[in-house]
Amino acid sequence: MSAKIIDGKAIAAKLRAEYHVRVDVLKAKHGITPGLAVILVGDSAASRSYVSGKIKACREAGIHSELIELPATASEVELLDRIESLNTDPAIHGILVQLPLPAHIGVSSVIEAISVEKDVDGFHLYNMGGLVTGSTVFSPCTPYGVQKILEHENIPVEGRNVVVVGASNIVGKPTALMLMQQDATVVICHKKTRDLGHFTLLADILVVAAGVPNLIVPQIVRTGAVVIDVGFNRLPDGRIVGDVDFEGVKEKASYITPVPGGVGPMTVTMLLHNTIVSAERFATAITSGFRR
Ligand code: NAD
């Protein structure tokens, strides 16, 4: 068997074209341009590159974006003040604080300061908690991207065995909760899991987000499994690889995402989606006479 290679870039491009139409409708019908504020604290090259990618994607989708740069020495209070004014800024529908933050700033107090209605990254405790009950205001972008890939490929989730390798708060746990919400039987594995293969071999759908190159080899993948590789690792020779032995596993799986070009392009696409949804809710609130 040779797997269908899922083209995340193509799915992302298709969705972004649809989102652009929604932006045009918002502008034409309501005079509202969706707006995203991105806060960057410090000058990490990696963070700057992620932020530039997000700003570029906004521009291409017709979304207004504002980059707010604070020095690495900025205090937590300064950052909280900026968030507070963005929370009440009617031109801004989404607020994103690029992580990681400098060590002297408490991440959770910063994330909790973002208005839930503008938390387009989906990291606020309210949105995290909503994953348990299936009632988030915004779903976190990478897990949402995984869900959209499965939907796009018409891969059913209900009743299937899903194994998620990786239990982080931003990828593994929310992915597991979102797929459980769709009635999958879900197992979460992590670095303390004994005999990883014992679990991964049960997976009809295997989602891997561990940050360990070649963690998933063909011997621990069930024949015909759907393999979604969230991992993004730079090797010493500069190559970018996922967590899955792509060449080996693609001969055993039914579907597989490549790295790069699989889940990666979907993450920013879901950020655009969430920002547009927020602006649409804002437009509806205005039309119905209730302004946030
Ligand atoms: P993290 O370091 O916060 O969490 C990693 C998780 O994997 C932990 O739960 C850990 O217990 C588990 N793990 C580590 N080694 C393991 C092993 N040997 N066996 C089983 N589980 C193991 O990482 P994260 O932020 O969740 O990111 C995971 C990967 O996904 C990274 O490669 C990251 O770059 C990538 N990522 C990609 C995107 C994207 O848009 N494509 C977005 C976020 C993260």
Short mmCIF file of C-alpha atoms and ligand atoms in Angstrom, two decimals:
data_model
loop_
_atom_site.label_atom_id
_atom_site.label_comp_id
_atom_site.label_asym_id
_atom_site.label_seq_id
_atom_site.Cartn_x
_atom_site.Cartn_y
_atom_site.Cartn_z
CA MET A 1 0.00 0.00 0.00
CA SER A 2 1.20 3.50 -0.75
CA ALA A 3 -0.55 6.28 1.14
CA LYS A 4 -2.33 9.25 -0.33
CA ILE A 5 -0.09 12.19 0.50
CA ILE A 6 -2.27 14.94 1.90
CA ASP A 7 -1.42 18.31 0.39
CA GLY A 8 -1.89 20.68 3.33
CA LYS A 9 -0.71 23.62 1.24
CA ALA A 10 -3.44 23.03 -1.34
CA ILE A 11 -6.14 22.59 1.34
CA ALA A 12 -4.94 25.77 3.04
CA ALA A 13 -4.99 27.69 -0.27
CA LYS A 14 -8.54 26.53 -1.01
CA LEU A 15 -9.76 27.54 2.46
CA ARG A 16 -7.94 30.89 2.31
CA ALA A 17 -9.68 31.69 -1.00
CA GLU A 18 -13.05 30.96 0.69
CA TYR A 19 -12.08 33.11 3.67
CA HIS A 20 -11.13 35.99 1.37
CA VAL A 21 -14.68 35.98 0.03
CA ARG A 22 -16.02 36.19 3.61
CA VAL A 23 -13.73 39.16 4.27
CA ASP A 24 -15.02 40.88 1.11
CA VAL A 25 -18.61 40.32 2.27
CA LEU A 26 -17.83 41.80 5.71
CA LYS A 27 -16.31 44.86 4.09
CA ALA A 28 -19.09 45.35 1.51
CA LYS A 29 -22.11 44.58 3.71
CA HIS A 30 -20.98 45.86 7.09
CA GLY A 31 -18.02 48.17 6.40
CA ILE A 32 -15.96 45.98 8.75
CA THR A 33 -12.42 44.85 8.04
CA PRO A 34 -11.36 41.95 10.27
CA GLY A 35 -8.38 43.04 12.39
CA LEU A 36 -5.69 40.98 14.12
CA ALA A 37 -3.23 42.40 16.64
CA VAL A 38 -0.01 40.44 17.05
CA ILE A 39 2.14 41.22 20.07
CA LEU A 40 5.81 40.33 19.89
CA VAL A 41 7.90 40.73 23.04
CA GLY A 42 11.65 40.59 22.52
CA ASP A 43 13.59 39.83 19.38
CA SER A 44 13.82 36.07 18.93
CA ALA A 45 14.53 35.29 15.26
CA ALA A 46 12.17 32.29 15.31
CA SER A 47 9.28 34.29 16.85
CA ARG A 48 9.87 37.14 14.41
CA SER A 49 9.70 34.75 11.48
CA TYR A 50 6.42 33.16 12.75
CA VAL A 51 4.95 36.64 13.28
CA SER A 52 5.97 37.79 9.77
CA GLY A 53 4.27 34.70 8.31
CA LYS A 54 1.05 35.53 10.16
CA ILE A 55 1.10 39.20 9.09
CA LYS A 56 1.74 38.23 5.46
CA ALA A 57 -1.11 35.72 5.54
CA CYS A 58 -3.44 38.41 6.93
CA ARG A 59 -2.46 40.83 4.17
CA GLU A 60 -3.14 38.20 1.49
CA ALA A 61 -6.55 37.42 3.02
CA GLY A 62 -7.58 41.10 3.18
CA ILE A 63 -7.35 41.13 7.01
CA HIS A 64 -6.00 44.22 8.72
CA SER A 65 -3.11 43.41 11.06
CA GLU A 66 -1.19 45.38 13.64
CA LEU A 67 2.22 44.31 14.89
CA ILE A 68 2.91 45.56 18.40
CA GLU A 69 6.56 45.16 19.30
CA LEU A 70 7.73 45.43 22.88
CA PRO A 71 11.33 45.13 24.06
CA ALA A 72 12.42 41.98 25.94
CA THR A 73 12.69 44.21 29.04
CA ALA A 74 8.98 45.20 28.90
CA SER A 75 7.19 44.54 32.17
CA GLU A 76 4.18 42.29 32.59
CA VAL A 77 2.09 45.34 33.52
CA GLU A 78 3.07 47.07 30.26
CA LEU A 79 2.01 44.05 28.29
CA LEU A 80 -1.26 43.71 30.22
CA ASP A 81 -2.01 47.41 29.55
CA ARG A 82 -1.55 46.89 25.81
CA ILE A 83 -3.85 43.87 25.86
CA GLU A 84 -6.46 45.82 27.84
CA SER A 85 -6.59 48.58 25.24
CA LEU A 86 -6.78 46.06 22.38
CA ASN A 87 -9.65 44.29 24.17
CA THR A 88 -11.77 47.43 23.74
CA ASP A 89 -10.47 48.46 20.31
CA PRO A 90 -13.34 48.01 17.80
CA ALA A 91 -10.90 47.69 14.86
CA ILE A 92 -9.33 44.59 16.45
CA HIS A 93 -11.19 41.28 16.44
CA GLY A 94 -8.33 38.97 17.33
CA ILE A 95 -5.38 39.30 19.71
CA LEU A 96 -2.38 37.00 19.58
CA VAL A 97 0.60 37.11 21.91
CA GLN A 98 3.52 35.32 20.27
CA LEU A 99 4.99 32.71 22.62
CA PRO A 100 7.37 32.12 24.26
CA LEU A 101 7.51 35.22 26.42
CA PRO A 102 10.57 36.38 28.39
CA ALA A 103 10.91 34.48 31.68
CA HIS A 104 9.91 37.45 33.89
CA ILE A 105 6.42 37.57 32.33
CA GLY A 106 3.76 35.13 33.50
CA VAL A 107 2.28 33.46 30.42
CA SER A 108 -0.99 32.45 32.04
CA SER A 109 -1.81 35.93 33.39
CA VAL A 110 -1.12 37.37 29.93
CA ILE A 111 -3.29 34.81 28.11
CA GLU A 112 -6.09 35.17 30.69
CA ALA A 113 -6.03 38.97 30.13
CA ILE A 114 -7.08 38.55 26.48
CA SER A 115 -10.83 38.93 26.01
CA VAL A 116 -12.27 35.44 25.36
CA GLU A 117 -14.10 36.90 22.36
CA LYS A 118 -10.77 37.96 20.82
CA ASP A 119 -8.71 34.91 21.85
CA VAL A 120 -8.22 33.70 18.27
CA ASP A 121 -5.32 31.44 19.32
CA GLY A 122 -7.77 29.58 21.59
CA PHE A 123 -5.32 29.44 24.52
CA HIS A 124 -7.47 31.26 27.13
CA LEU A 125 -8.51 29.03 30.01
CA TYR A 126 -12.17 29.51 29.02
CA ASN A 127 -11.51 28.24 25.51
CA MET A 128 -9.33 25.42 26.84
CA GLY A 129 -12.09 24.41 29.26
CA GLY A 130 -14.65 24.64 26.46
CA LEU A 131 -12.79 21.84 24.67
CA VAL A 132 -14.01 19.48 27.38
CA THR A 133 -17.66 20.36 26.82
CA GLY A 134 -17.43 21.10 23.08
CA SER A 135 -18.29 24.76 23.57
CA THR A 136 -15.21 26.80 22.78
CA VAL A 137 -15.49 30.34 21.45
CA PHE A 138 -12.35 29.60 19.39
CA SER A 139 -10.57 26.31 18.87
CA PRO A 140 -6.75 26.34 19.02
CA CYS A 141 -5.31 26.68 15.53
CA THR A 142 -3.08 23.62 15.07
CA PRO A 143 -5.59 21.05 16.41
CA TYR A 144 -8.29 22.80 14.40
CA GLY A 145 -6.07 22.47 11.33
CA VAL A 146 -5.76 18.73 11.97
CA GLN A 147 -9.54 18.47 12.24
CA LYS A 148 -10.03 20.42 9.00
CA ILE A 149 -7.57 18.15 7.16
CA LEU A 150 -9.55 15.07 8.23
CA GLU A 151 -12.79 16.77 7.19
CA HIS A 152 -11.38 17.83 3.83
CA GLU A 153 -10.23 14.29 3.06
CA ASN A 154 -13.63 12.88 4.16
CA ILE A 155 -11.92 10.72 6.76
CA PRO A 156 -14.54 9.67 9.31
CA VAL A 157 -13.65 10.11 12.98
CA GLU A 158 -16.72 8.77 14.75
CA GLY A 159 -16.13 5.40 16.39
CA ARG A 160 -12.54 5.16 15.19
CA ASN A 161 -9.46 4.59 17.28
CA VAL A 162 -7.42 7.78 17.47
CA VAL A 163 -4.01 7.78 19.10
CA VAL A 164 -2.41 11.16 19.78
CA VAL A 165 1.31 11.05 20.52
CA GLY A 166 2.18 14.19 22.48
CA ALA A 167 0.23 15.71 25.35
CA SER A 168 1.08 19.41 25.24
CA ASN A 169 -1.54 22.02 26.10
CA ILE A 170 -1.32 23.62 22.66
CA VAL A 171 -1.36 20.56 20.41
CA GLY A 172 -1.72 17.07 21.89
CA LYS A 173 -4.39 17.55 24.57
CA PRO A 174 -6.68 19.86 22.55
CA THR A 175 -6.41 17.60 19.49
CA ALA A 176 -7.41 14.61 21.61
CA LEU A 177 -10.36 16.49 23.14
CA MET A 178 -11.60 17.78 19.79
CA LEU A 179 -11.52 14.32 18.23
CA MET A 180 -13.16 12.79 21.32
CA GLN A 181 -15.92 15.37 20.88
CA GLN A 182 -16.50 13.79 17.47
CA ASP A 183 -16.98 10.41 19.15
CA ALA A 184 -13.59 8.89 18.42
CA THR A 185 -12.06 6.53 20.97
CA VAL A 186 -8.97 8.46 21.97
CA VAL A 187 -5.69 7.47 23.59
CA ILE A 188 -3.04 10.06 24.48
CA CYS A 189 0.61 9.00 24.68
CA HIS A 190 3.52 11.06 25.95
CA LYS A 191 7.16 10.72 26.82
CA LYS A 192 6.45 8.61 29.91
CA THR A 193 4.26 6.17 27.97
CA ARG A 194 5.67 2.66 28.21
CA ASP A 195 5.72 0.69 24.94
CA LEU A 196 4.50 3.41 22.58
CA GLY A 197 4.00 0.90 19.75
CA HIS A 198 1.51 -1.07 21.83
CA PHE A 199 -0.80 1.95 21.58
CA THR A 200 0.06 3.34 18.13
CA LEU A 201 -0.65 -0.05 16.53
CA LEU A 202 -4.30 0.36 17.63
CA ALA A 203 -4.69 3.63 15.75
CA ASP A 204 -6.99 4.02 12.78
CA ILE A 205 -5.92 7.67 12.94
CA LEU A 206 -2.49 8.46 14.38
CA VAL A 207 -1.73 12.11 15.20
CA VAL A 208 1.88 12.76 16.17
CA ALA A 209 3.04 15.94 17.92
CA ALA A 210 6.09 15.06 19.97
CA GLY A 211 8.93 17.03 18.40
CA VAL A 212 11.08 13.90 17.97
CA PRO A 213 12.31 13.10 14.44
CA ASN A 214 11.69 9.48 13.32
CA LEU A 215 9.72 8.63 16.46
CA ILE A 216 7.10 6.83 14.39
CA VAL A 217 8.50 4.02 12.26
CA PRO A 218 6.49 1.62 10.06
CA GLN A 219 6.73 -1.22 12.61
CA ILE A 220 4.49 0.71 15.04
CA VAL A 221 1.89 1.84 12.49
CA ARG A 222 -1.17 -0.20 11.66
CA THR A 223 -1.56 -1.07 7.95
CA GLY A 224 -4.02 1.40 6.41
CA ALA A 225 -3.81 3.95 9.25
CA VAL A 226 -4.26 7.67 8.63
CA VAL A 227 -1.07 9.38 9.84
CA ILE A 228 -1.08 13.10 10.63
CA ASP A 229 2.38 14.42 11.44
CA VAL A 230 2.31 17.69 13.38
CA GLY A 231 6.02 17.53 14.27
CA PHE A 232 8.28 20.24 12.91
CA ASN A 233 11.99 19.61 13.52
CA ARG A 234 15.09 21.19 12.02
CA LEU A 235 17.90 18.64 11.62
CA PRO A 236 21.57 19.65 12.07
CA ASP A 237 21.95 19.62 8.25
CA GLY A 238 19.14 22.21 8.00
CA ARG A 239 16.45 19.84 6.69
CA ILE A 240 12.94 20.18 8.13
CA VAL A 241 11.31 16.88 9.10
CA GLY A 242 8.32 15.77 11.13
CA ASP A 243 8.11 13.09 13.81
CA VAL A 244 7.25 10.31 11.35
CA ASP A 245 9.62 8.28 9.17
CA PHE A 246 7.77 9.56 6.12
CA GLU A 247 9.37 7.31 3.48
CA GLY A 248 8.84 4.15 5.49
CA VAL A 249 5.38 4.92 6.90
CA LYS A 250 3.90 6.10 3.59
CA GLU A 251 4.21 2.52 2.31
CA LYS A 252 1.99 1.30 5.14
CA ALA A 253 -0.51 4.10 5.80
CA SER A 254 -3.62 4.96 3.78
CA TYR A 255 -3.12 8.72 4.18
CA ILE A 256 -0.13 10.69 5.41
CA THR A 257 0.76 14.37 5.80
CA PRO A 258 4.24 15.46 4.68
CA VAL A 259 6.49 17.86 6.60
CA PRO A 260 6.76 20.55 5.44
CA GLY A 261 3.52 21.10 3.54
CA GLY A 262 1.08 19.15 5.72
CA VAL A 263 -0.29 20.50 8.99
CA GLY A 264 1.97 23.59 9.03
CA PRO A 265 0.10 25.70 6.44
CA MET A 266 -3.20 24.86 8.18
CA THR A 267 -2.22 26.46 11.49
CA VAL A 268 -2.03 30.01 10.14
CA THR A 269 -5.10 29.34 7.99
CA MET A 270 -7.13 28.57 11.13
CA LEU A 271 -5.85 31.78 12.71
CA LEU A 272 -7.28 33.67 9.72
CA HIS A 273 -10.51 31.70 10.09
CA ASN A 274 -10.88 32.52 13.78
CA THR A 275 -10.19 36.22 13.17
CA ILE A 276 -12.84 36.36 10.44
CA VAL A 277 -15.37 34.50 12.63
CA SER A 278 -14.72 37.03 15.39
CA ALA A 279 -15.32 39.93 12.99
CA GLU A 280 -18.50 38.24 11.72
CA ARG A 281 -19.78 37.93 15.30
CA PHE A 282 -18.94 41.59 15.83
CA ALA A 283 -20.92 42.50 12.69
CA THR A 284 -23.90 40.43 13.86
CA ALA A 285 -23.76 42.07 17.29
CA ILE A 286 -23.84 45.52 15.69
CA THR A 287 -26.70 44.57 13.36
CA SER A 288 -28.74 43.24 16.25
CA GLY A 289 -28.05 46.37 18.27
CA PHE A 290 -25.76 44.68 20.78
CA ARG A 291 -22.21 46.04 20.61
CA ARG A 292 -19.42 44.21 22.34
P1 NAD B 1 5.94 20.08 23.52
O1 NAD B 1 7.41 19.90 23.67
O2 NAD B 1 5.23 21.11 24.31
O3 NAD B 1 5.24 18.67 23.82
C1 NAD B 1 5.73 17.49 23.30
C2 NAD B 1 4.90 16.33 23.78
O4 NAD B 1 5.41 15.15 23.20
C3 NAD B 1 4.93 16.14 25.30
O5 NAD B 1 3.65 15.81 25.77
C4 NAD B 1 5.88 14.96 25.49
O6 NAD B 1 5.55 14.17 26.63
C5 NAD B 1 5.66 14.18 24.21
N1 NAD B 1 6.84 13.40 23.83
C6 NAD B 1 8.13 13.82 23.78
N2 NAD B 1 8.95 12.78 23.46
C7 NAD B 1 8.15 11.70 23.32
C8 NAD B 1 8.40 10.35 23.03
N3 NAD B 1 9.65 9.89 22.83
N4 NAD B 1 7.35 9.50 22.96
C9 NAD B 1 6.08 9.94 23.17
N5 NAD B 1 5.78 11.22 23.46
C10 NAD B 1 6.82 12.09 23.54
O7 NAD B 1 5.71 20.29 21.96
P2 NAD B 1 4.46 20.91 21.14
O8 NAD B 1 4.46 22.37 21.28
O9 NAD B 1 3.22 20.12 21.44
O10 NAD B 1 4.94 20.56 19.66
C11 NAD B 1 5.14 19.24 19.25
C12 NAD B 1 5.70 19.25 17.84
O11 NAD B 1 4.74 19.85 16.97
C13 NAD B 1 6.99 20.05 17.69
O12 NAD B 1 7.79 19.44 16.69
C14 NAD B 1 6.48 21.39 17.19
O13 NAD B 1 7.47 22.09 16.44
C15 NAD B 1 5.36 20.96 16.31
N6 NAD B 1 4.32 21.99 16.12
C16 NAD B 1 3.94 22.21 14.86
C17 NAD B 1 2.96 23.14 14.61
C18 NAD B 1 2.52 23.37 13.20
O14 NAD B 1 1.85 24.33 12.94
N7 NAD B 1 2.88 22.49 12.29
C19 NAD B 1 2.38 23.86 15.66
C20 NAD B 1 2.78 23.58 16.96
C21 NAD B 1 3.76 22.63 17.18
#
